[in-house]
Structure formats: structure tokens, C-alpha cells
Short mmCIF file of C-alpha atoms in Angstrom, two decimals:
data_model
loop_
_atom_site.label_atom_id
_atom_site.label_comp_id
_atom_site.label_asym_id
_atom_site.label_seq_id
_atom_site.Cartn_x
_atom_site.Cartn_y
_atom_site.Cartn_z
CA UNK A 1 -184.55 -14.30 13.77
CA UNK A 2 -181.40 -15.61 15.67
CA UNK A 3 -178.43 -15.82 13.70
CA UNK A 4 -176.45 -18.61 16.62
CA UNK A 5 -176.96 -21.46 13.42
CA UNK A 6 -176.29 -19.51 10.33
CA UNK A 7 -172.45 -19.98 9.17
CA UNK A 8 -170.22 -16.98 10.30
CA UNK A 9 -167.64 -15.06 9.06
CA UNK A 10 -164.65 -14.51 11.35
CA UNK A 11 -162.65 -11.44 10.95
CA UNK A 12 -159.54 -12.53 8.54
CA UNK A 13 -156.39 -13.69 10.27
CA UNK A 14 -153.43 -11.16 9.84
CA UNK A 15 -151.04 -12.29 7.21
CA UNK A 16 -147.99 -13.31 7.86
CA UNK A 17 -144.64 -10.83 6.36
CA UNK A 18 -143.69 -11.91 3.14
CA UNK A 19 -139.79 -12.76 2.64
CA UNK A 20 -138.24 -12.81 -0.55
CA UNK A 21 -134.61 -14.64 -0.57
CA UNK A 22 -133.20 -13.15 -3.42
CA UNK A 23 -129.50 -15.23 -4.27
CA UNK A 24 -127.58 -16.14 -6.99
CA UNK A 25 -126.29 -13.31 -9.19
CA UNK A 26 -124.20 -12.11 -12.36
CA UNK A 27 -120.91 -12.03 -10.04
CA UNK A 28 -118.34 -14.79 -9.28
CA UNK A 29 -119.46 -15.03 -5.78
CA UNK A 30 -122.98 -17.24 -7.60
CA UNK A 31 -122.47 -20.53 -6.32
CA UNK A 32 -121.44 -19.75 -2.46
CA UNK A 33 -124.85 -16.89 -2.64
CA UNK A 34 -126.62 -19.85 -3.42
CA UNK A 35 -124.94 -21.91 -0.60
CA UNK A 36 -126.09 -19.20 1.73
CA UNK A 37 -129.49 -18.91 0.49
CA UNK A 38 -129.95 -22.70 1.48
CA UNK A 39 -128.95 -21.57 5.11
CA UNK A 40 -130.97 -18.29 5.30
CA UNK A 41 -134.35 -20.36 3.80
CA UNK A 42 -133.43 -23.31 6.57
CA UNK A 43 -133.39 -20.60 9.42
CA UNK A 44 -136.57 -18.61 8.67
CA UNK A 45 -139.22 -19.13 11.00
CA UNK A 46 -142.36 -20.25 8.79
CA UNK A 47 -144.49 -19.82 11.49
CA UNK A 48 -143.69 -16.08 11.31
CA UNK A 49 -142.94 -15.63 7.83
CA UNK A 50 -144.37 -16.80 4.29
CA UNK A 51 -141.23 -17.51 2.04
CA UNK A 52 -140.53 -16.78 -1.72
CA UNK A 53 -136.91 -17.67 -2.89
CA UNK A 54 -135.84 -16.16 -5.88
CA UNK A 55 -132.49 -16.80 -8.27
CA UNK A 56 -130.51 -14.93 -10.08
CA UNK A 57 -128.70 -17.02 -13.13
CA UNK A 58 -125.54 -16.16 -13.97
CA UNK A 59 -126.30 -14.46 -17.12
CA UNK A 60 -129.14 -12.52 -15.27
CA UNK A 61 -132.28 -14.33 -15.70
CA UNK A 62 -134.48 -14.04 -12.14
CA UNK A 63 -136.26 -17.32 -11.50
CA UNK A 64 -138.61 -19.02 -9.36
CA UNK A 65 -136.86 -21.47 -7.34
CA UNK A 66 -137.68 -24.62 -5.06
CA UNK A 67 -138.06 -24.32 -1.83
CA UNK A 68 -135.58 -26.69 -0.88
CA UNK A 69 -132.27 -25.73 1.44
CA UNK A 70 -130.65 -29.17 1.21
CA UNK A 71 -129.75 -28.79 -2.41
CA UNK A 72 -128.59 -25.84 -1.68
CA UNK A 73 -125.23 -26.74 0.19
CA UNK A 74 -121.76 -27.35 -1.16
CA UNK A 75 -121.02 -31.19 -2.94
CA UNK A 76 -117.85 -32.88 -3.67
CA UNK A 77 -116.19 -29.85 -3.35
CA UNK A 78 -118.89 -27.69 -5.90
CA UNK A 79 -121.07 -25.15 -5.02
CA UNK A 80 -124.62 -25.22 -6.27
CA UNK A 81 -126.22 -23.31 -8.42
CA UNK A 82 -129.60 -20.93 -9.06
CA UNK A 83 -130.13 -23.44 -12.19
CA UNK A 84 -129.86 -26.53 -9.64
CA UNK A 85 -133.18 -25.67 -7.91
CA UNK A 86 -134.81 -23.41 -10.51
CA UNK A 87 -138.54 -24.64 -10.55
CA UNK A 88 -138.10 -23.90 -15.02
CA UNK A 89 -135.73 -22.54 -16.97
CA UNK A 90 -138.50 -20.81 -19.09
CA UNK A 91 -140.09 -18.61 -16.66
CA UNK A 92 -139.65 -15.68 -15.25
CA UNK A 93 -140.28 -13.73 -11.95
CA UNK A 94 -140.48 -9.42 -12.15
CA UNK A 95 -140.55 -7.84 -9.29
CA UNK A 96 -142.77 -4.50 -8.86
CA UNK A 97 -141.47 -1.11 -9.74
CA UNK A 98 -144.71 0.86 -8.59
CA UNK A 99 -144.05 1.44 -5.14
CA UNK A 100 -148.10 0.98 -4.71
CA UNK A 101 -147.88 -2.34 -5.87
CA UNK A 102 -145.63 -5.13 -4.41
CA UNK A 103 -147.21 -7.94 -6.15
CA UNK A 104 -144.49 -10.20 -7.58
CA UNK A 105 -145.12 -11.45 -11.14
CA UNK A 106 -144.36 -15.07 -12.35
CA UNK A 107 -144.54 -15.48 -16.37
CA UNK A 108 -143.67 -17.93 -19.19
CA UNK A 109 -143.49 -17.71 -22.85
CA UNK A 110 -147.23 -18.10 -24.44
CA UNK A 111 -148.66 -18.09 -20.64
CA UNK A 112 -150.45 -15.42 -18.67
CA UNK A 113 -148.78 -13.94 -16.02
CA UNK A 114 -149.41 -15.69 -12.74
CA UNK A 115 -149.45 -13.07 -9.14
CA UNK A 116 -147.40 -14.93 -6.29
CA UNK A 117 -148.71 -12.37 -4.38
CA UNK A 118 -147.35 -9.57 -2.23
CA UNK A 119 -143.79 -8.85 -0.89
CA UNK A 120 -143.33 -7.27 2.33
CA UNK A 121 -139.04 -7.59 2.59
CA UNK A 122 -136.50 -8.71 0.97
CA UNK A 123 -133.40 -10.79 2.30
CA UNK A 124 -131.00 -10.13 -0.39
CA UNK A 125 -128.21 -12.68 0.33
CA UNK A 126 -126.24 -11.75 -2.94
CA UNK A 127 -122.29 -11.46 -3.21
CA UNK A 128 -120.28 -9.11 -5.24
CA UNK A 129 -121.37 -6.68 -8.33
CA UNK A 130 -125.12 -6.70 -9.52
CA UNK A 131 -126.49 -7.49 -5.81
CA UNK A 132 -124.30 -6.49 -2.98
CA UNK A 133 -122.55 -3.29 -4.92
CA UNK A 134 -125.84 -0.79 -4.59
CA UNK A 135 -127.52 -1.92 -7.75
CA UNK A 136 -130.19 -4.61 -6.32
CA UNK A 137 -130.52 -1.58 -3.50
CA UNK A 138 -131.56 0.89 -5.75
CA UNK A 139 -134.47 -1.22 -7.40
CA UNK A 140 -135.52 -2.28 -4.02
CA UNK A 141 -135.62 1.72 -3.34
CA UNK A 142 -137.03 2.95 -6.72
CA UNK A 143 -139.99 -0.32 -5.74
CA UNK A 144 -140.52 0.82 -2.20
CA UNK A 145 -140.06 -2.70 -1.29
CA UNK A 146 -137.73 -2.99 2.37
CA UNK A 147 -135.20 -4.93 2.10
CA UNK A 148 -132.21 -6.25 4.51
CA UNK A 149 -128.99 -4.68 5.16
CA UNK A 150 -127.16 -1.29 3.70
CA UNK A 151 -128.48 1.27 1.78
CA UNK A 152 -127.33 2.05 -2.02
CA UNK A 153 -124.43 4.59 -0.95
CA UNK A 154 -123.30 2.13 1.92
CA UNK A 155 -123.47 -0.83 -0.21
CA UNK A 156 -121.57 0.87 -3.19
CA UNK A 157 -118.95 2.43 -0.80
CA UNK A 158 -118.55 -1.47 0.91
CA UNK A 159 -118.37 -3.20 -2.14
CA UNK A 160 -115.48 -0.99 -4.07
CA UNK A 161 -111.97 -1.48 -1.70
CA UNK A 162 -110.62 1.84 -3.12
CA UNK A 163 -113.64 4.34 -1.89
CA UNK A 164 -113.91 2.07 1.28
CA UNK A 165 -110.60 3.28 2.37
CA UNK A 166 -111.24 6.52 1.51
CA UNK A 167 -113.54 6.89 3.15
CA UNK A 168 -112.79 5.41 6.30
CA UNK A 169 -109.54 7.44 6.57
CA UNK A 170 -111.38 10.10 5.74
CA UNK A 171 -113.71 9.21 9.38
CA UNK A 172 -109.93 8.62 11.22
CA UNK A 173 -109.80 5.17 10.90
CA UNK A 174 -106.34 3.51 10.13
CA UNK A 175 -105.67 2.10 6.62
CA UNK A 176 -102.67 0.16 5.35
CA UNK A 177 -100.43 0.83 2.42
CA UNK A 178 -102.61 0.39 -0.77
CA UNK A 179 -102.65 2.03 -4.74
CA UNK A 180 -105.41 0.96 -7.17
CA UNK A 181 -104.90 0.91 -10.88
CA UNK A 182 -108.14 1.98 -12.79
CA UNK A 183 -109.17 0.85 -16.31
CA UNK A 184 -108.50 4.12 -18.02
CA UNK A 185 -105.04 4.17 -16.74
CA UNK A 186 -104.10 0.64 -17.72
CA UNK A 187 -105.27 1.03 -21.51
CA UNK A 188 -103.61 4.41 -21.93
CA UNK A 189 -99.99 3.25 -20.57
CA UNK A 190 -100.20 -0.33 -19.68
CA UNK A 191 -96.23 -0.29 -18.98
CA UNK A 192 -96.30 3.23 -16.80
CA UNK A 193 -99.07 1.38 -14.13
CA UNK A 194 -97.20 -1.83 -13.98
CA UNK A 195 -94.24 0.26 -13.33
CA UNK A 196 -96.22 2.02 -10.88
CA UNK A 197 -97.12 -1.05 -8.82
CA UNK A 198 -93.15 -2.01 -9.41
CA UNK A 199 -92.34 1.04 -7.60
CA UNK A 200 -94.74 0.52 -4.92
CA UNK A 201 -93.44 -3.23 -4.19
CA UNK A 202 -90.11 -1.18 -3.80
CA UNK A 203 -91.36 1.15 -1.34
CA UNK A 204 -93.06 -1.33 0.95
CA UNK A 205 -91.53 -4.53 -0.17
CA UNK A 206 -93.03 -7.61 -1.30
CA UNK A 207 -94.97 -9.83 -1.16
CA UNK A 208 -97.93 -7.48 -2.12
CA UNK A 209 -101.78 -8.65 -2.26
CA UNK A 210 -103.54 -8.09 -6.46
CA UNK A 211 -107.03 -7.81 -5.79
CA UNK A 212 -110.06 -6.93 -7.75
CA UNK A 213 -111.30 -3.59 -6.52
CA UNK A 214 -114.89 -4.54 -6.39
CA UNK A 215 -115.04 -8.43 -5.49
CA UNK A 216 -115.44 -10.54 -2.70
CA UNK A 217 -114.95 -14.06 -0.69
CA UNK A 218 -111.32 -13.63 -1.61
CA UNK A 219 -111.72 -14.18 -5.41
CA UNK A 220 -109.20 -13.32 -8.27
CA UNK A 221 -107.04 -11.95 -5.39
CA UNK A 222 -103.07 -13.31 -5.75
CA UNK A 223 -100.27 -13.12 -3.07
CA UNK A 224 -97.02 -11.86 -4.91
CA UNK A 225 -94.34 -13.25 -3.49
CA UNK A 226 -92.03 -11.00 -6.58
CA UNK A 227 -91.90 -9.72 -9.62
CA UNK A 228 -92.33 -12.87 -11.28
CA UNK A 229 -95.65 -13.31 -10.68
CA UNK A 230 -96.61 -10.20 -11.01
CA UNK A 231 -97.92 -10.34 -14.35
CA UNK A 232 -99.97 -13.29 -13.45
CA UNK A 233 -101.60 -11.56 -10.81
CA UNK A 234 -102.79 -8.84 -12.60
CA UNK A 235 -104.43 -10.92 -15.91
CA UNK A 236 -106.11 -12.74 -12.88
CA UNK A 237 -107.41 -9.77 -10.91
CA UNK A 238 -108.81 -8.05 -14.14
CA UNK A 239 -110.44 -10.96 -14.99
CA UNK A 240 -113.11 -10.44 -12.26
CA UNK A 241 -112.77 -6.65 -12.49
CA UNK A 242 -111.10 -4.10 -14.69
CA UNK A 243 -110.22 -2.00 -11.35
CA UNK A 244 -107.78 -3.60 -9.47
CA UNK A 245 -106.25 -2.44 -6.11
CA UNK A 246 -102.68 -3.35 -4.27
CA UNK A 247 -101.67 -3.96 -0.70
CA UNK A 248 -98.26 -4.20 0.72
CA UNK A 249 -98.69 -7.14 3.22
CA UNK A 250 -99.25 -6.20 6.73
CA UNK A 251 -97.13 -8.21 9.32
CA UNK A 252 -99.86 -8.86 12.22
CA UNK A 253 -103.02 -10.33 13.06
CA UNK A 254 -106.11 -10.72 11.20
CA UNK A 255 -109.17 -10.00 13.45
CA UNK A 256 -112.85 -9.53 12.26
CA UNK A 257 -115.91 -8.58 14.18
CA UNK A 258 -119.36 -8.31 13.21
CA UNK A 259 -121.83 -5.53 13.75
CA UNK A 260 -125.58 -5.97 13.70
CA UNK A 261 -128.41 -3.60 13.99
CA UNK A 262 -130.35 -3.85 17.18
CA UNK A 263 -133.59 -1.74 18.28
CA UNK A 264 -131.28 0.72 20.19
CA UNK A 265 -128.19 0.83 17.17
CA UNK A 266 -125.97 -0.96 15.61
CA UNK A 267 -124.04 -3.54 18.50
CA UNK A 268 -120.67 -5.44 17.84
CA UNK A 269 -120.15 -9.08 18.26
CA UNK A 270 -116.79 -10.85 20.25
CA UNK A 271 -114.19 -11.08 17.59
CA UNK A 272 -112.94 -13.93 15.99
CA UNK A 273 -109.45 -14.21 14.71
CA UNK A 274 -108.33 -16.15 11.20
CA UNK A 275 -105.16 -18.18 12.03
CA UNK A 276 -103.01 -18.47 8.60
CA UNK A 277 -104.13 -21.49 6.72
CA UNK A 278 -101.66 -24.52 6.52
CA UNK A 279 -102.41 -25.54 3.24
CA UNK A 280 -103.18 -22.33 1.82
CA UNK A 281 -100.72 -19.40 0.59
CA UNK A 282 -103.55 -17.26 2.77
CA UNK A 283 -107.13 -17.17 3.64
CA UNK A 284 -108.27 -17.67 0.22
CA UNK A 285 -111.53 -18.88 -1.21
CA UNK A 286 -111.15 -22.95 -1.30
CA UNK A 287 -109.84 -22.04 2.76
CA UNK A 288 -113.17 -19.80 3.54
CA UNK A 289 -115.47 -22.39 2.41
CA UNK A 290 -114.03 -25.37 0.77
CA UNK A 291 -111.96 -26.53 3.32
CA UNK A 292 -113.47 -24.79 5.98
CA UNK A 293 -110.61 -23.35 7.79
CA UNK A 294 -111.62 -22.90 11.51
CA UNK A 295 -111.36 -19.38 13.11
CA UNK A 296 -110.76 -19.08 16.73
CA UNK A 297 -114.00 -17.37 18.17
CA UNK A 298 -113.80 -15.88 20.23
CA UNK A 299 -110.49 -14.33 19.28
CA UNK A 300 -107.39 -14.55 22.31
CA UNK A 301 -107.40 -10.58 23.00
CA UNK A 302 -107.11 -8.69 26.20
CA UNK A 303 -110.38 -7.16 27.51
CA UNK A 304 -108.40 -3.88 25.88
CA UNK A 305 -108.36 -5.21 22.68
CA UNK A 306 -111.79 -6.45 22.26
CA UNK A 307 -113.54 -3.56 23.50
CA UNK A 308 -111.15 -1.35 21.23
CA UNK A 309 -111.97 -3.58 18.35
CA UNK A 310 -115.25 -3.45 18.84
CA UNK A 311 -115.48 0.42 19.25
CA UNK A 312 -113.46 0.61 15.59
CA UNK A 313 -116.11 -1.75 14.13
CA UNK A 314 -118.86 0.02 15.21
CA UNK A 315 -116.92 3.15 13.82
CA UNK A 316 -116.32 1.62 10.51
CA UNK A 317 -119.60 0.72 9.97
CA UNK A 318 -121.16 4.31 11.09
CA UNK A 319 -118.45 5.80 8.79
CA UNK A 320 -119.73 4.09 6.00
CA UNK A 321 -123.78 4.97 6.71
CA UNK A 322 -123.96 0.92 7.23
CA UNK A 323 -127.38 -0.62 8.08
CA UNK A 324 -128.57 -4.18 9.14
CA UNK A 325 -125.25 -5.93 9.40
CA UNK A 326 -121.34 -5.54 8.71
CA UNK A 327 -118.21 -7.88 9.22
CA UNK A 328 -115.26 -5.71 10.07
CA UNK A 329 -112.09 -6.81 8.79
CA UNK A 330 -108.61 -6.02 10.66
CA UNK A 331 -105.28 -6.71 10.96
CA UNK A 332 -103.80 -6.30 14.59
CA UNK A 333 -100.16 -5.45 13.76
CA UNK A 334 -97.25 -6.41 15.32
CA UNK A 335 -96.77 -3.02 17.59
CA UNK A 336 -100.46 -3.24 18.57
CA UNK A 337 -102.60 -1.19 16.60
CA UNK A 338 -105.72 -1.98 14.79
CA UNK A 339 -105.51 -1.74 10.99
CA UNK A 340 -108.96 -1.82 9.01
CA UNK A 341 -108.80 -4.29 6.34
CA UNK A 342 -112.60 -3.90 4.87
CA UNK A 343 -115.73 -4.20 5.25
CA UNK A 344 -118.39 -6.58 4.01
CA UNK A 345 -121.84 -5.28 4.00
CA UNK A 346 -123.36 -8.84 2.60
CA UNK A 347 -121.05 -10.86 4.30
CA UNK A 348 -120.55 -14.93 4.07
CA UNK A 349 -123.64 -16.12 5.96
CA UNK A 350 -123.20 -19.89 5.22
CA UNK A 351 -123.68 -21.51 8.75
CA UNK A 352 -119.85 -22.01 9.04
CA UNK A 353 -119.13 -18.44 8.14
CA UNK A 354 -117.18 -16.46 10.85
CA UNK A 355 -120.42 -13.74 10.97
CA UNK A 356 -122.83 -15.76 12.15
CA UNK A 357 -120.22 -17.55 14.40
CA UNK A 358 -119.52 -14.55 15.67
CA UNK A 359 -122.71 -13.99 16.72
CA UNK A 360 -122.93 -17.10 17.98
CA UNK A 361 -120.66 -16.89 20.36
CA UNK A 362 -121.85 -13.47 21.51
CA UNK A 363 -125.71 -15.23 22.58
CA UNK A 364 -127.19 -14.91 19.52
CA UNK A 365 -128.38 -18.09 17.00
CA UNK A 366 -128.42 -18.29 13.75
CA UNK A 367 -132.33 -18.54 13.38
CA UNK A 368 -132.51 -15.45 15.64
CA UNK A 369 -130.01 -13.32 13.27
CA UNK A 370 -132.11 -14.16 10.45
CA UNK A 371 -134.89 -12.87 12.25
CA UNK A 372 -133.78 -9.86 13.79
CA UNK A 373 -132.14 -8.85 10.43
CA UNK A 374 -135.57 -9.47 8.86
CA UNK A 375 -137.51 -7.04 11.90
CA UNK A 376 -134.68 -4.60 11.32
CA UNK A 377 -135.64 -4.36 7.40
CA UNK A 378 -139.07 -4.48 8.54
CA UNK A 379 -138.76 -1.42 10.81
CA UNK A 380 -136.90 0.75 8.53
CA UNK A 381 -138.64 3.11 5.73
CA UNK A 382 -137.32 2.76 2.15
CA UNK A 383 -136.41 6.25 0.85
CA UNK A 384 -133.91 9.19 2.04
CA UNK A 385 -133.58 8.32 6.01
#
């Protein structure tokens, strides 16, 4: 009996990788995550990739989200938020902790639970604590899920400025004048660590820089200009984080590079440098994003001081056991040398951020850093590596 009429059954198509855009998040850094979330779902190729964004509320809560990058950019001067483009506020998505299973869950009160299926990555594109710091890492590990960018140690040791510079002195790399003031230490003898930051402001002059230890995109941090403000400074730091650090201004420069991970190792891009911001004290928050402060990419160095700069960031982010990508943060001093601010290992990915311009500039798109940070999680095992 021929078979040429009866109705056939072609082998099943490969499925496309799954990406999950995870954004949002408990930390102050919420509403520009969610700005960059717009940018990263706008970039992914959905030709090559099925998409599932996911958000964070503030308080939390992980939500199913519209698929919708336009509402996801900055308006009159606000950023957006995961509850903006949450597809209900009663649902809720788990993710998998049976590294056999990466089936993502979707349930609401007196509902069953709905499967949206399997997750092959994850493009975590959260700022600060509870998503950059090592946390969101280490259920993406314990899950078996891949996922972009550093590892739990890496993204722990980027996200708190103290152990950064430890250990990047620790690797050689220059650090400038710093002290940090832990919680401990403040509620035992509030007036011995103010007097302690006192004395360092004497030692290395003011103004100084009050930061929170383990923040980012410049928020809670205060330029001192004396001791008047001091007090100020501090109420604001620990208001985002109950470890704060100090840094005696640095006369100089600032110069950042990024570092991606390529098939062959981790690459750095042409530098950028941040000029100091006319209507800003310094190169605060509402300058990064609000007002959009250009940088000067590529940044006017010698051929010297690129391909030094680039060697340090490449350093930095070996030092730290960095994966995926890493902005580099210096200060070029007045005598010459390279000082090593931080580094970011989630760093602003907005489309006007200076990483991606970076990269730019150095021959590589936006839409094809999304994707080669995607093939880079992709390639990489979960687990000790």
C-alpha cells in the first residue's frame, strides 16, 4: 500500500532557547532595572530566541509581565516600574528549584497552576542587593538554570565596595584612599566612627565621597564638601545600606572600560571617559540617566593609555573570577597612573549607558551584545567551574 497520500509527520522543528529577562528588584536601583529590561527585551532576536520577562516588585513579589519595551523607558523624568507592565497583580511566577525540571510555574489565588514552559537562560538585568549581589546567582545555581554574567562569589565580591578593594589590591591592582564603617561599629560607638571618618577627612582632606557599601548607579552616595554635611551624608548613605564606605576624592580622570566574554576570554572595549557634569556636584544618578550626561567614547588617551587601561580591566575583572561582562571603573590621576574605582558586574545597560556605548564604539551593536552575552550563558555549565 503506498503511503505518498496519507498525511505525514515531519520530524519536530528544534526549539528555539528560552530567555527569561528577569528585572525589577527589592533594591533602589528598581525603576532604572526596569528601564533596562525594556532595552534588553527590544534587542533580543525573536527569531533566535522565545522570550519570558519576569518582574520583581519592590516588596519581592515575581510577576508575569507584558511583553512590551516601550513602556518600559524613562517618562517625564520617572522611571517605570515592574507594577507598570505587570500582566496582574494577583499572580505569581516560581521558578524551578529541581535542577531536572526548568519548567516555570505561573499561579493565582483559587487557580491551578498554569506551565509557561521551559527555561533554557536567564538574562538577569537586576541592580543592587537581592539580584546583582550573589543572591539571584545562587538560586539560578541551586536550579541548574544558566544564567548571564558573574558567578555568586564574583557577583557578591562586585556588588560590596569594601571586599572589591580588597580584593583587587590583594591581585596588585591600585586602590585609592578609602575606610568603611560597618553596622556593628556604628551602634556600639556611634561618636568613636564619626570621629573616625573626622580623622580620615584630616588625613586626606576633604571633600570625601559617603557611599553605601553595597549599592549602585550612584545612589545614596553624597560629596562632602566639610564637616557640615557630614552628618547628612551619613543618615543618607545608611538609608540604602547599613555599611557605608568613604573615599578621599581623587584629583584626576575618570575612565571606564568594559570587558565582555568572548569564545577565546574575556576582551576589553575602547574606553570612554565621564567629563564632570555642569549641573551636577558629580556624576550622580539624575546625571547617569536623567539628564543623560554624554561621555566621550572613545576616551582622548594615548595608544599607552588605552592599551594599559585595558590590560588593568581585563585584570580587574580576572581578579574578581568575573564572567559574561564587567564595566571597569578608574580614575586616571593627575601624575598618570590608573586608579581602580570599581567594578560593576550588572552594569547600566539602558541603550545610552556608557557599556554598551562602549561596545559600540569598539564594532559591536547593541543587539549583538545581547546576543553574545546570551551564547556566553548558554555555553557555560552551572555548578563549581
Amino acid at each position: 500500500m503506498s503511503t505518498e497520500n496519507l498525511p505525514q509527520n515531519p520530524a519536530a522543528q528544534p526549539r528555539k532557547p528560552r530567555v527569561a529577562v528577569v528585572f525589577g528588584g527589592r533594591s533602589s536601583e528598581h525603576g532604572i532595572s526596569t528601564v533596562t529590561a525594556g532595552a534588553v527585551l527590544g534587542a533580543i532576536d525573536r527569531t533566535k530566541y522565545d522570550v519570558l520577562p519576569i518582574g520583581i516588585t519592590r516588596d519581592g513579589r515575581w510577576m508575569l509581565t507584558a511583553d512590551e519595551p516601550q513602556r518600559m523607558a524613562i517618562t517625564d523624568r520617572r522611571t517605570p516600574e515592574v507594577l507598570d507592565v505587570a500582566e496582574s497583580t494577583e499572580g505569581g511566577v516560581v521558578l524551578p528549584v529541581d535542577p531536572a525540571n526548568r519548567e516555570v510555574v505561573y499561579s493565582e489565588p483559587g487557580a491551578v497552576p498554569k506551565a509557561l514552559g521551559e527555561v533554557d537562560v536567564v538574562f538577569p538585568v537586576l541592580h543592587g542587593p537581592f539580584g546583582e549581589d550573589g543572591t539571584l546567582q545562587g538560586l539560578l545555581e541551586l536550579s541548574g538554570v544558566p544564567y548571564v554574567g558573574s558567578g555568586v562569589l564574583a557577583s557578591a565580591v562586585g556588588q560590596d565596595k569594601d571586599y572589591m578593594k580588597r580584593v583587587f589590591t590583594s591581585f596588585g591592582l591600585k586602590v585609592g584612599p578609602y575606610m568603611v564603617i560597618r553596622p556593628r561599629e556604628w551602634q556600639r560607638d556611634e561618636s568613636a566612627a564619626r570621629k573616625r571618618i573626622v580623622d580620615f577627612a584630616g588625613e586626606h582632606g576633604w571633600p570625601l565621597f559617603v557611599k553605601p557599601a553595597r549599592a549602585g548607579s550612584s545612589i545614596g552616595i553624597t560629596k562632602v564638601e566639610d564637616l557640615a554635611g557630614l552628618d547628612e551624608a551619613i543618615a543618607e548613605a545608611q538609608r540604602h545600606d547599613p555599611k557605608i564606605i568613604v573615599e578621599a576624592a581623587l584629583s584626576g580622570r575618570e575612565i571606564e572600560c568594559g570587558v565582555l566574554e568572548f569564545e577565546d576570554g574575556p576582551r576589553a572595549s575602547v574606553p570612554a571617559e565621564i567629563p564632570p557634569p555642569s549641573a551636577h556636584a558629580y556624576y550622580d544618578f539624575d546625571a547617569k540617566y536623567i539628564d543623560s550626561t554624554p561621555g566621550l567614547v572613545p576616551a582622548p588617551l594615548t595608544d599607552e593609555q588605552t592599551t594599559e587601561l585595558q590590560r588593568l580591566a581585563v585584570e580587574a575583572f580576572e581578579a574578581a573570577s568575573c564572567e559574561g561582562l564587567v564595566r571597569a571603573d578608574f580614575f586616571l590621576t593627575d601624575d598618570g597612573e590608573f586608579v581602580i574605582n570599581e567594578i560593576n558586574t550588572l552594569p547600566g545597560f539602558t541603550p545610552i549607558s556608557m557599556y554598551p556605548k562602549m561596545w559600540e564604539a569598539s564594532g559591536v551593536g547593541y543587539a549583538e551584545l545581547v546576543d553574545r552575552l546570551i551564547q556566553a550563558a548558554l555555553r557555560r555549565p552551572t555548578g563549581l567551574r
